[in-house]
mmCIF file of C-alpha atoms in Angstrom:
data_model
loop_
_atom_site.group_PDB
_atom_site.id
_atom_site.type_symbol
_atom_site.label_atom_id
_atom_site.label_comp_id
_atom_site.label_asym_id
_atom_site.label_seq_id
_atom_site.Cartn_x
_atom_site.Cartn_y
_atom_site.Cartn_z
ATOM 1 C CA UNK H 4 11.485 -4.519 -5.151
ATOM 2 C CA UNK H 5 15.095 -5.350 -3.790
ATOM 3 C CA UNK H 6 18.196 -5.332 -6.492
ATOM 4 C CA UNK H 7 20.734 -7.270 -5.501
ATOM 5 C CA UNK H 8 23.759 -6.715 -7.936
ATOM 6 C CA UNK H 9 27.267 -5.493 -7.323
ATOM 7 C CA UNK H 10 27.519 -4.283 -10.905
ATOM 8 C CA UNK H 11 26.461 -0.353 -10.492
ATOM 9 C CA UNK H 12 25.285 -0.073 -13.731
ATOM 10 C CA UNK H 13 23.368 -3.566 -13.752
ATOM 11 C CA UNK H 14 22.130 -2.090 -10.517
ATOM 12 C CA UNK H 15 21.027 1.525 -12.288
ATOM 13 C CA UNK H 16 19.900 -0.491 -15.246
ATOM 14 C CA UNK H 17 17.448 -2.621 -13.421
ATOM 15 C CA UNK H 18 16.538 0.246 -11.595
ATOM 16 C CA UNK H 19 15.025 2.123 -14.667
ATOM 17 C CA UNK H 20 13.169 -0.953 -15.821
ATOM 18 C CA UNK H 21 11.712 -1.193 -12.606
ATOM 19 C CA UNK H 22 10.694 2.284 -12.071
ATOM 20 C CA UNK H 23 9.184 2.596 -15.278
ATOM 21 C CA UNK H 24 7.015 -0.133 -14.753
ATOM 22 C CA UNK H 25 5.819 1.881 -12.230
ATOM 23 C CA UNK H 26 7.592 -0.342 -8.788
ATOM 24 C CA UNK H 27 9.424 1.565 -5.931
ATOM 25 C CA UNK H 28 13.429 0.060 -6.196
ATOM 26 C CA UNK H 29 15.790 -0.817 -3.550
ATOM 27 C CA UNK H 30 19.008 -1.415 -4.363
ATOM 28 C CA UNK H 31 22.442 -3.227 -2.150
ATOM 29 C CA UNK H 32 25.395 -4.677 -3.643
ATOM 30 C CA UNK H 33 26.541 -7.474 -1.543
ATOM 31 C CA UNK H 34 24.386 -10.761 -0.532
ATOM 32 C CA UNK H 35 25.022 -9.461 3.243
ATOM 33 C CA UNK H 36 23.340 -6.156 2.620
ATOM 34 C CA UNK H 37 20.121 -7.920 1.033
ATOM 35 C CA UNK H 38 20.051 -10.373 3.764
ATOM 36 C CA UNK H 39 19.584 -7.730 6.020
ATOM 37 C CA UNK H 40 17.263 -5.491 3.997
ATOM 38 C CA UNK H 41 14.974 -8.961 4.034
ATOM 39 C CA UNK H 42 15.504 -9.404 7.968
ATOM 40 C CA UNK H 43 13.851 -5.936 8.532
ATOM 41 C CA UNK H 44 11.360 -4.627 5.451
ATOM 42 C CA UNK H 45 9.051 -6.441 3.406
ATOM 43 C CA UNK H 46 9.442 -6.753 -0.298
ATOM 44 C CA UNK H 47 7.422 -7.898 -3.358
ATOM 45 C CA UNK H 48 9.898 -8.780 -5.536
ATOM 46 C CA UNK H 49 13.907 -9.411 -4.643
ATOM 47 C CA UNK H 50 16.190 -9.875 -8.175
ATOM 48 C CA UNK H 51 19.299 -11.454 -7.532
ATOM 49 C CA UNK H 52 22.486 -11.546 -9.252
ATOM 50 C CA UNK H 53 23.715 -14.983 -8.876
ATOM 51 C CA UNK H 54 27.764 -13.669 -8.496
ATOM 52 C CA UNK H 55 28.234 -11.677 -5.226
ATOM 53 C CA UNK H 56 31.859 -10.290 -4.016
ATOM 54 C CA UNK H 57 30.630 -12.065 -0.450
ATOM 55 C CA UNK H 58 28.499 -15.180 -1.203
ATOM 56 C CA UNK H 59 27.185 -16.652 -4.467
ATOM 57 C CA UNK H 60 23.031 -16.176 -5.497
ATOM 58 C CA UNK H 61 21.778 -19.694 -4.950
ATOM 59 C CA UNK H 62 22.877 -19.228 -1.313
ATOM 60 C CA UNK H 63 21.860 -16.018 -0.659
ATOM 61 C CA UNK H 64 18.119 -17.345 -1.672
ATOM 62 C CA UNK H 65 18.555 -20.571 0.046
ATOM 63 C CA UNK H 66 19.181 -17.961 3.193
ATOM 64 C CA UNK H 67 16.763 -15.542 2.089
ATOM 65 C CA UNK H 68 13.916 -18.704 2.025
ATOM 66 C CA UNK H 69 14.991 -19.719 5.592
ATOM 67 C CA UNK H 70 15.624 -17.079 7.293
ATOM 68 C CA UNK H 71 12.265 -17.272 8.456
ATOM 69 C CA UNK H 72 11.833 -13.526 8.126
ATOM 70 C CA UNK H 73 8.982 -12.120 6.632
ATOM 71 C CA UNK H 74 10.380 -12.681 3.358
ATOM 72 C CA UNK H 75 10.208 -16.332 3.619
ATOM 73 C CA UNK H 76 7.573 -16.145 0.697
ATOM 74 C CA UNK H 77 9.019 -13.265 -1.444
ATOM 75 C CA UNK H 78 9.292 -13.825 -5.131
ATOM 76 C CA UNK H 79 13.063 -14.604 -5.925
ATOM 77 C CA UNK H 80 14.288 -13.678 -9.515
ATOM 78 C CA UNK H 81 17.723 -14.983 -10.468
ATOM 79 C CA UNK H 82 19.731 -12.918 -12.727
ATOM 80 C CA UNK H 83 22.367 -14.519 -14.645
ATOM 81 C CA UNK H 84 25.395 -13.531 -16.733
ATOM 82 C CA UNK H 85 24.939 -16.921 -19.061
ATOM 83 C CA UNK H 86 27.116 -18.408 -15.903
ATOM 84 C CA UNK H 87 27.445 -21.969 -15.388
ATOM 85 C CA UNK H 88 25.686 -21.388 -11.789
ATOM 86 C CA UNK H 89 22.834 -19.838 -13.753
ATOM 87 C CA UNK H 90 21.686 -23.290 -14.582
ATOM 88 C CA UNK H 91 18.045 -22.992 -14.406
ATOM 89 C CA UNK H 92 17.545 -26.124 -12.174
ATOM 90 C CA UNK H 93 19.862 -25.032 -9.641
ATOM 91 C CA UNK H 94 18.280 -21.779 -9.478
ATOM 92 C CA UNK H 95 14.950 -23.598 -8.862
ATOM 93 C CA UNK H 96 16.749 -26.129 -6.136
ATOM 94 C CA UNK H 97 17.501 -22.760 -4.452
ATOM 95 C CA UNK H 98 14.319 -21.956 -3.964
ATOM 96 C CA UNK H 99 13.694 -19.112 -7.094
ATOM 97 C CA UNK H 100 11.097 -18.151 -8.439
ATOM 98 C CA UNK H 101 12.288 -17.483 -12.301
ATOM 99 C CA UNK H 102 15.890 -16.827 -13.902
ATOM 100 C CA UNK H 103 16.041 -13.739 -16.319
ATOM 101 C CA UNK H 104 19.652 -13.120 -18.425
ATOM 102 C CA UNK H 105 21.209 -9.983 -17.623
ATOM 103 C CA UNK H 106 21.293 -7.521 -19.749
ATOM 104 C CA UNK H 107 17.730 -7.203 -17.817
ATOM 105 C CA UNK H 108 15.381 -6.183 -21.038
ATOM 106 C CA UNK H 109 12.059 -4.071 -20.168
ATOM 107 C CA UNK H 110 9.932 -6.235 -21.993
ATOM 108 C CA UNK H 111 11.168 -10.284 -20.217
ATOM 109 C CA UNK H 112 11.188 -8.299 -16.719
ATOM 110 C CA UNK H 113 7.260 -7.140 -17.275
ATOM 111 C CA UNK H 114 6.387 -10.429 -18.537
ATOM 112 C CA UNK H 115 7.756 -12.096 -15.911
ATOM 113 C CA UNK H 116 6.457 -9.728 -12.857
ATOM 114 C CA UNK H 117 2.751 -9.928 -15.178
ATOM 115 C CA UNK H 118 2.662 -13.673 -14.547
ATOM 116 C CA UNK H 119 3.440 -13.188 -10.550
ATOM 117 C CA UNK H 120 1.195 -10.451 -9.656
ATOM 118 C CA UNK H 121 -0.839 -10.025 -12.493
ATOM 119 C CA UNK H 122 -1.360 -7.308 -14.857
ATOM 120 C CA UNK H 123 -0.912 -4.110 -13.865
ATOM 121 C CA UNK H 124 -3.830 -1.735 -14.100
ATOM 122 C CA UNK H 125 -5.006 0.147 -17.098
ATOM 123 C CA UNK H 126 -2.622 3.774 -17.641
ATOM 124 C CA UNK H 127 -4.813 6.590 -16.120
ATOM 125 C CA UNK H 128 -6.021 4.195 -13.444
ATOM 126 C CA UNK H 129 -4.699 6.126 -10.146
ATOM 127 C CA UNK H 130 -4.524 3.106 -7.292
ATOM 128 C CA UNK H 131 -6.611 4.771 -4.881
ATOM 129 C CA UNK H 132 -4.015 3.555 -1.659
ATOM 130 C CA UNK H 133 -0.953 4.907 -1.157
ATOM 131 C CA UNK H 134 0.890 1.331 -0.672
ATOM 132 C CA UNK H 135 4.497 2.273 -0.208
ATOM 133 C CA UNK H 136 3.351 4.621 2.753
ATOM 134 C CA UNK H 137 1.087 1.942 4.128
ATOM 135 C CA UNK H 138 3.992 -0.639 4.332
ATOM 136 C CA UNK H 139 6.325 1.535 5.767
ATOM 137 C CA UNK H 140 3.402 2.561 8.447
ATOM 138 C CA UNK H 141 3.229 -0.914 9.560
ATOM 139 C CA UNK H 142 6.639 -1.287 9.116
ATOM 140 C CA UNK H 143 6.338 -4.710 7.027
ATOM 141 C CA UNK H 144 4.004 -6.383 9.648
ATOM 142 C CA UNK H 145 1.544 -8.497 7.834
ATOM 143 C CA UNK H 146 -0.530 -8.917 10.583
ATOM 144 C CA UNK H 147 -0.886 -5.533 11.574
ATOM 145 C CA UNK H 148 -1.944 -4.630 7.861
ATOM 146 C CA UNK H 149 -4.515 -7.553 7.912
ATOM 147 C CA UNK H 150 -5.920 -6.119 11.040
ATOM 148 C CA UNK H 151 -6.006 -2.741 9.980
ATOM 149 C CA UNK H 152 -7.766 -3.401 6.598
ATOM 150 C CA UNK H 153 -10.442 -5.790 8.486
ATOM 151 C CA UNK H 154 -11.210 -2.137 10.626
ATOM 152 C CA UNK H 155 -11.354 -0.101 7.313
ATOM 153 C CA UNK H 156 -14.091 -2.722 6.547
ATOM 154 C CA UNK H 157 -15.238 -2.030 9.358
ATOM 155 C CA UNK H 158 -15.757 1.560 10.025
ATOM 156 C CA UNK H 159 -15.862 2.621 6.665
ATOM 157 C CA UNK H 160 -19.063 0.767 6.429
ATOM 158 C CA UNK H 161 -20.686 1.709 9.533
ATOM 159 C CA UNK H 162 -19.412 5.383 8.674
ATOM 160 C CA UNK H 163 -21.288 5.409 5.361
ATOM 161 C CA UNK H 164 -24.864 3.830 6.354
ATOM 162 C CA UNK H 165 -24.103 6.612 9.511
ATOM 163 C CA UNK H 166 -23.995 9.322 6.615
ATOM 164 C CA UNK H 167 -26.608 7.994 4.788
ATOM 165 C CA UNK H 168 -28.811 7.955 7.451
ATOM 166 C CA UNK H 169 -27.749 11.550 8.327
ATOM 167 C CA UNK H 170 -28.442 12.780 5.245
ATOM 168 C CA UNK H 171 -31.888 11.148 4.889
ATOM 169 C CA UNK H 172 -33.107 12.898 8.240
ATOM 170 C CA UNK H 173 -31.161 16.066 7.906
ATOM 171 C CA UNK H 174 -29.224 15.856 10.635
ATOM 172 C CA UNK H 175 -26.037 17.908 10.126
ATOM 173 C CA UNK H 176 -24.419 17.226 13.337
ATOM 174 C CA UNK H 177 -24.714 13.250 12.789
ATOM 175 C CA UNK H 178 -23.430 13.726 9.004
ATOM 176 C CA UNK H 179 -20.733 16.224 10.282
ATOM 177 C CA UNK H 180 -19.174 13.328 13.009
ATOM 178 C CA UNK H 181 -19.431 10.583 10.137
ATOM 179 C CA UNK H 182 -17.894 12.820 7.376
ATOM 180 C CA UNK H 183 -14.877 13.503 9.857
ATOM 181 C CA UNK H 184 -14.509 10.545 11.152
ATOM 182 C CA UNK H 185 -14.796 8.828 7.906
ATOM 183 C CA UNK H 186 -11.839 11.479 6.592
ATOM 184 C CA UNK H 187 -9.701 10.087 9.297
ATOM 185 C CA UNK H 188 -10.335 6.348 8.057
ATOM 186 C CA UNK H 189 -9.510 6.750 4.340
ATOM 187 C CA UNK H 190 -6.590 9.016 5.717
ATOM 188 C CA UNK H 191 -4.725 6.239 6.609
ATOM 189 C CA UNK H 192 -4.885 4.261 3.630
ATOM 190 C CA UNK H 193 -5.140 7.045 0.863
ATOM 191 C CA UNK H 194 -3.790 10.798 0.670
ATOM 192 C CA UNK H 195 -4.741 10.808 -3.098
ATOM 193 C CA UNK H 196 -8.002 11.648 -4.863
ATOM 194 C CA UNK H 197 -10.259 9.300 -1.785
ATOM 195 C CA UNK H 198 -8.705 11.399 1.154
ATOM 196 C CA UNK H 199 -9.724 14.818 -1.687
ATOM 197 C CA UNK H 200 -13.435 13.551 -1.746
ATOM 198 C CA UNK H 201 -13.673 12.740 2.091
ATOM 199 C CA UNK H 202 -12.281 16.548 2.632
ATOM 200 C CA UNK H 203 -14.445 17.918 0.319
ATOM 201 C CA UNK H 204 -17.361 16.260 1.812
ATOM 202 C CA UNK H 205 -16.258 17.244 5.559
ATOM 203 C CA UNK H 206 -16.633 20.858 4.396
ATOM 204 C CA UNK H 207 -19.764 20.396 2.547
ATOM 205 C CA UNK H 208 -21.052 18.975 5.395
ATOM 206 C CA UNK H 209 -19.394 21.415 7.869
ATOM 207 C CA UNK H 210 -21.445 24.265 5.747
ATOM 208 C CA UNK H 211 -25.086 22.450 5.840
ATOM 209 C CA UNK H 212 -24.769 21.584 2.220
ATOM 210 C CA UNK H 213 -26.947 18.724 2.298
ATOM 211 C CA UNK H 214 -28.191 18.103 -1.133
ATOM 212 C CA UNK H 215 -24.261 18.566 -2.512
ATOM 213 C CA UNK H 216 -23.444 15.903 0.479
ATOM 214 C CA UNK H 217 -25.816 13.741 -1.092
ATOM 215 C CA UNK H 218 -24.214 13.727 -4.198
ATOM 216 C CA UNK H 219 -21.022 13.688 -3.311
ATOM 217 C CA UNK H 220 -21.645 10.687 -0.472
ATOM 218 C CA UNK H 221 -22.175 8.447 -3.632
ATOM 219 C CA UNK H 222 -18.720 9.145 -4.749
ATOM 220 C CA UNK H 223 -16.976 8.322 -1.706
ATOM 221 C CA UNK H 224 -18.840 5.323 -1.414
ATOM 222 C CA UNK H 225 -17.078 4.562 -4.387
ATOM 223 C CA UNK H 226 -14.108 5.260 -3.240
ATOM 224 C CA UNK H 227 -14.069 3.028 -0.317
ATOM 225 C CA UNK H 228 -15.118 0.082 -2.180
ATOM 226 C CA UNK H 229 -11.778 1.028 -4.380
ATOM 227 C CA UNK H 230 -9.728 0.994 -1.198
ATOM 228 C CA UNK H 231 -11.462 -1.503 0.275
ATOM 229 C CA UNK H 232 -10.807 -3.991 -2.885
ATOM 230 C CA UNK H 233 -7.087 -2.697 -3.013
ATOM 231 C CA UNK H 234 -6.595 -3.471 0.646
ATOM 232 C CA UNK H 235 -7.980 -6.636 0.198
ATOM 233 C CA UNK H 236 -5.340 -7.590 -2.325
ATOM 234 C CA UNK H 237 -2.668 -6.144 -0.089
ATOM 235 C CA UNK H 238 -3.465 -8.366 2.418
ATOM 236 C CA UNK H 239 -3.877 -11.077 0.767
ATOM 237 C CA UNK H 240 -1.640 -13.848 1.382
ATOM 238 C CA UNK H 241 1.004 -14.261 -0.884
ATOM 239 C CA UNK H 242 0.372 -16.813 -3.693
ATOM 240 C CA UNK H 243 2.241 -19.744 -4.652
ATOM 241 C CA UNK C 13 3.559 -0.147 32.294
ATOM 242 C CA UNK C 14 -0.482 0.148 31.362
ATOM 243 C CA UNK C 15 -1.308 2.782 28.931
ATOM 244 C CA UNK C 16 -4.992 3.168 27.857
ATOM 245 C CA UNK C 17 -5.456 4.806 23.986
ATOM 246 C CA UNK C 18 -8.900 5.940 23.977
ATOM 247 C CA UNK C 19 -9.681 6.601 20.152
ATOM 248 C CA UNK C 20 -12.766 6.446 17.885
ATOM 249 C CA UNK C 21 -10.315 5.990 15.118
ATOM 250 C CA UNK C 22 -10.385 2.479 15.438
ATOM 251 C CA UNK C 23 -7.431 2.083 12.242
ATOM 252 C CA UNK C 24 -5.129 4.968 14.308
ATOM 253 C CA UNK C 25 -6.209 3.211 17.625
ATOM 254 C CA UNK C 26 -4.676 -0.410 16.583
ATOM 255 C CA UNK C 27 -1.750 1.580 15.242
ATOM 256 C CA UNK C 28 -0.878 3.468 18.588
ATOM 257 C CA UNK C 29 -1.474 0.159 19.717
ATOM 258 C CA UNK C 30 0.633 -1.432 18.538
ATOM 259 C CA UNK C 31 3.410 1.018 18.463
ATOM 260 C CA UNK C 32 3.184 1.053 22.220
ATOM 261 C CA UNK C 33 3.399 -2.583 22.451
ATOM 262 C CA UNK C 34 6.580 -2.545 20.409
ATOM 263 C CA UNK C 35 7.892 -0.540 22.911
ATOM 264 C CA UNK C 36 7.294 -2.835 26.330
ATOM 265 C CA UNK C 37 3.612 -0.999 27.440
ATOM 266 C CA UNK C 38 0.440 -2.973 27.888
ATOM 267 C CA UNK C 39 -2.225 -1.225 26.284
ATOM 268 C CA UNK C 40 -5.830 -1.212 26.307
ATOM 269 C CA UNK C 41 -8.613 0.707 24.110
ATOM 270 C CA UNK C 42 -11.313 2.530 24.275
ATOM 271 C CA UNK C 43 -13.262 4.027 21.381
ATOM 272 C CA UNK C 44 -15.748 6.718 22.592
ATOM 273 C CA UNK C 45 -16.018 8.828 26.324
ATOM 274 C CA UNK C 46 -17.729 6.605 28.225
ATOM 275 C CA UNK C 47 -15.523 3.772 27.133
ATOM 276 C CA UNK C 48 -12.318 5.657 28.133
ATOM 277 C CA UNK C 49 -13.908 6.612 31.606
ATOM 278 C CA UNK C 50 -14.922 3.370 32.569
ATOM 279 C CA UNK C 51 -11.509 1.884 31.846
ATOM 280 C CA UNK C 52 -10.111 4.390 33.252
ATOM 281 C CA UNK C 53 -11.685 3.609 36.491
ATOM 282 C CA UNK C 54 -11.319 0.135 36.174
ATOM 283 C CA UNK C 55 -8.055 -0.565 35.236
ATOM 284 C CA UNK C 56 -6.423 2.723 36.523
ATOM 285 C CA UNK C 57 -3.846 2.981 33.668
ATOM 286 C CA UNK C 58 -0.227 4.890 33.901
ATOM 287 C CA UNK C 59 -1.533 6.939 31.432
ATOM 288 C CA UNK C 60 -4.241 7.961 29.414
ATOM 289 C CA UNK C 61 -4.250 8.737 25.489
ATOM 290 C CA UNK C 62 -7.148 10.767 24.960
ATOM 291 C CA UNK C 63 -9.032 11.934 21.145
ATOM 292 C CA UNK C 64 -11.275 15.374 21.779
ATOM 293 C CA UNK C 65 -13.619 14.353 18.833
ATOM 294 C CA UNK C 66 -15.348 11.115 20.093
ATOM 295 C CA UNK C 67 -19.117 10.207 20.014
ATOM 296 C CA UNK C 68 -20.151 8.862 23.335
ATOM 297 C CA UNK C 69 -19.345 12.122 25.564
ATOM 298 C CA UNK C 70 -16.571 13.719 24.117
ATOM 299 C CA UNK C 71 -12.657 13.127 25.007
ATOM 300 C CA UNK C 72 -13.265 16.336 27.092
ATOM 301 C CA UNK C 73 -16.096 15.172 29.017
ATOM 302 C CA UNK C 74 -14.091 11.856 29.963
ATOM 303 C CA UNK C 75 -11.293 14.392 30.981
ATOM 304 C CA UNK C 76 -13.427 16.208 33.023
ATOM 305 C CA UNK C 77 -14.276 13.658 35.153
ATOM 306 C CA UNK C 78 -11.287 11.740 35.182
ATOM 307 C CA UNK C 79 -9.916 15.078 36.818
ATOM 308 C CA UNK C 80 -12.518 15.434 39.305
ATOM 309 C CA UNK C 81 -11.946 11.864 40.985
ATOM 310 C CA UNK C 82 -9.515 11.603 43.475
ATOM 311 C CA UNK C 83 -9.133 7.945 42.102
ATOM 312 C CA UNK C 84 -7.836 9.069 38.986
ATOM 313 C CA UNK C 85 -6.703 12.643 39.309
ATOM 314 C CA UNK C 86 -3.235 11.641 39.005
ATOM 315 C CA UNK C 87 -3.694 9.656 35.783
ATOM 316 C CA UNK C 88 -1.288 11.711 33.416
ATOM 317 C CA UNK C 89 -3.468 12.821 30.180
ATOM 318 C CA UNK C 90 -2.521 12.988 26.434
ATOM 319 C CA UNK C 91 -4.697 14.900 24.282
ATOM 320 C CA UNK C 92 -3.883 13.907 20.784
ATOM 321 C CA UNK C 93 -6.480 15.871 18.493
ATOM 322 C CA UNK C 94 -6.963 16.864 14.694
ATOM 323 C CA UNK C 95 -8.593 20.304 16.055
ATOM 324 C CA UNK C 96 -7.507 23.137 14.273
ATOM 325 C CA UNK C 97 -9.006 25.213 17.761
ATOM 326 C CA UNK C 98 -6.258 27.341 18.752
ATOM 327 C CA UNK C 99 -7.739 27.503 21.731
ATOM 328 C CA UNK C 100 -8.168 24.096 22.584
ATOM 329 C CA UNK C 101 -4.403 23.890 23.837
ATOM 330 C CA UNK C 102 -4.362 26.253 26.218
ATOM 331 C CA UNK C 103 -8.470 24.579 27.437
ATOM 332 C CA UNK C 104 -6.866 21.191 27.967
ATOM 333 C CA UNK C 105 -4.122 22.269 30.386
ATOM 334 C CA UNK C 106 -6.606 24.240 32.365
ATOM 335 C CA UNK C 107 -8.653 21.102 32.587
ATOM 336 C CA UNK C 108 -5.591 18.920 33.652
ATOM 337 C CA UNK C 109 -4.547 17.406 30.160
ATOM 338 C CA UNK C 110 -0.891 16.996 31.097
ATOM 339 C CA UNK C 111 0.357 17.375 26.972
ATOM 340 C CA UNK C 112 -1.069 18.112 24.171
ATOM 341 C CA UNK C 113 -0.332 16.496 20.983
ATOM 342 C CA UNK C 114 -1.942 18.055 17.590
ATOM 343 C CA UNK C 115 -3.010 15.586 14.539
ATOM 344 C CA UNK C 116 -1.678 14.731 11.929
ATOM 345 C CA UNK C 117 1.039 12.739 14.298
ATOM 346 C CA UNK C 118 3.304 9.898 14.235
ATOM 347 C CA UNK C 119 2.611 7.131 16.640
ATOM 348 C CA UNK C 120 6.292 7.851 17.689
ATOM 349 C CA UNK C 121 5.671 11.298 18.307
ATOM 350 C CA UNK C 122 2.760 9.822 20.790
ATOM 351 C CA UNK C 123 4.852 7.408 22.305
ATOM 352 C CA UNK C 124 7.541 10.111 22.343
ATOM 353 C CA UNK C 125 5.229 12.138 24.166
ATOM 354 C CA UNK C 126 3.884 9.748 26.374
ATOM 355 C CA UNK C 127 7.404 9.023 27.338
ATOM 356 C CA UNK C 128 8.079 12.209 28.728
ATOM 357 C CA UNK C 129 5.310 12.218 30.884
ATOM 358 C CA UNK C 130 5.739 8.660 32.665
#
């Protein structure tokens, strides 16, 4: 999420929210500054204060829609001071998304991100890709990500029935080339509990521990079908 | 500039890739030994980025006979590998690898490395 507020403490104040419902924060304080945070990195989510020091809101979205970066799509949130620019049709003219009054309250702000990206998931429910990490690995290039998550697919699949097979005929060596290889795919997408599995299963493997393997195989089949659906949401195109 | 990445890692593969692109190189792929070999000796590439781990005769056996062709003997080799073999440094520059770049890496750090060597 980009802030966009010259107000420090607006800026620290929607910074809170945001972390607490769980979203990684940027923050500028001039329209200039978010213009060019837009130009190079990808974003979810940009909240605008509608009063800048170097250009009002409305324009800053108008520019932010056009600028035919890869933001062209982002979700725009106006945030207004109970301004007379914070007229909710010129907000909308502008190309926003939603206006939200500022103070920012917890509650309105995960409301409003609910409705855009849906609910988040349930507390204890680890996201099994590491997405900030991702985006900053493909530095923001959709395409890129849609490629890599179509190889995922991919290998990941061939890797498993290669394991599979493996462990049906007792062949370590096979088992031990998928189970590494297959660490190196769900690497790239997942350093969490995934990545943990694959590891384990690489030195189960390693050791000739078939019957563990077997278990354990199961469980990062799992796994992959978590990262796979994840991935699949990432890379989705954004909704309107 | 060509560059061949030769990679079963298909996911770090299109990274590198890509990466390399970004930075001006043309860049083609290969994802097992034999793969890397025959592009090798087909396109003759500026350099070669090589895996160890690779099914299909092993980024060692393409090295090996990458080295022992006059045709390619000059080809400049990367070896970018997740081996923990301590060894395995000190193996690849007796073959002819001309760097050696351990995993986990940055495709900068590959392109870095690459750079020094063209």
């Amino acid at each position: 999420v980009l802030v966009v507020d010259d107000d420090p403490v607006a800026r620290e104040l929607a910074c809170g929210v945001l972390a607490s419902l769980g979203h990684a924060v940027e923050t500028v304080p001039t329209s200039a500054a978010a213009r060019a945070a837009c130009r190079e990195r990808w974003f979810d989510l940009v909240l605008l204060d509608l009063r800048l020091p170097d250009a009002d809101g409305l324009a800053t979205a108008t520019d932010i829609r056009r600028g035919g970066s890869q933001n062209a799509e982002v979700r725009l949130v106006a945030l207004t001071g109970g301004t007379p620019d914070g007229d909710p049709t010129r907000c909308l003219a502008a190309g926003m998304d939603a206006y939200l009054a500022k103070p920012l309250r917890r509650d309105v702000l995960g409301h409003t991100l609910d409705a855009f990206f849906g609910a988040p998931p349930a507390a204890g429910d680890e996201t099994p890709v590491d997405v900030g990490a991702l985006l900053e690995e493909v530095r923001g290039d959709m395409a890129l990500l849609r490629r890599l998550v179509v190889l995922f697919h991919e290998q990941s699949a061939r890797l498993l029935a290669d394991g599979r097979r493996a462990i049906d005929r007792g062949d370590r060596r096979a088992l031990d080339g998928a189970a590494h290889a297959l660490k190196s795919v769900i690497g790239h997408f997942s350093t969490g509990v995934p990545f943990e599995h694959a590891r384990e299963v690489e030195a189960l493997a390693r050791g000739g521990q078939l019957g563990e393997v077997r278990e354990r195989w199961r469980l990062l089949e799992h796994d992959v079908e978590a990262i796979g659906a994840t991935l699949d949401t990432l890379a989705a195109e954004p909704r309107r | 500039m060509k560059i061949l990445v030769a990679d079963d890692d298909r996911v770090w593969a299109e990274l590198l890739k890509t990466t390399f692109q970004e930075e001006g190189f043309d860049v083609l792929t290969a994802f097992d030994g034999m793969q890397a070999t025959m592009h090798a000796f087909q396109s003759f590439p500026d350099l070669i980025v090589l895996d160890v781990q690779m099914p299909g005769g092993t980024g060692l056996d393409a090295l090996r006979r990458l080295k022992m062709s006059t045709k390619t003997v000059k080809i400049p080799v990367l070896v970018v590998s997740g081996s923990e073999d301590a060894a395995l440094p000190g193996r690849l520059e007796a073959m002819g690898a001309a760097a050696f770049v351990r995993k986990p890496a940055s495709q900068r750090e590959v392109v870095q490395a690459a750079r020094a060597l063209l």
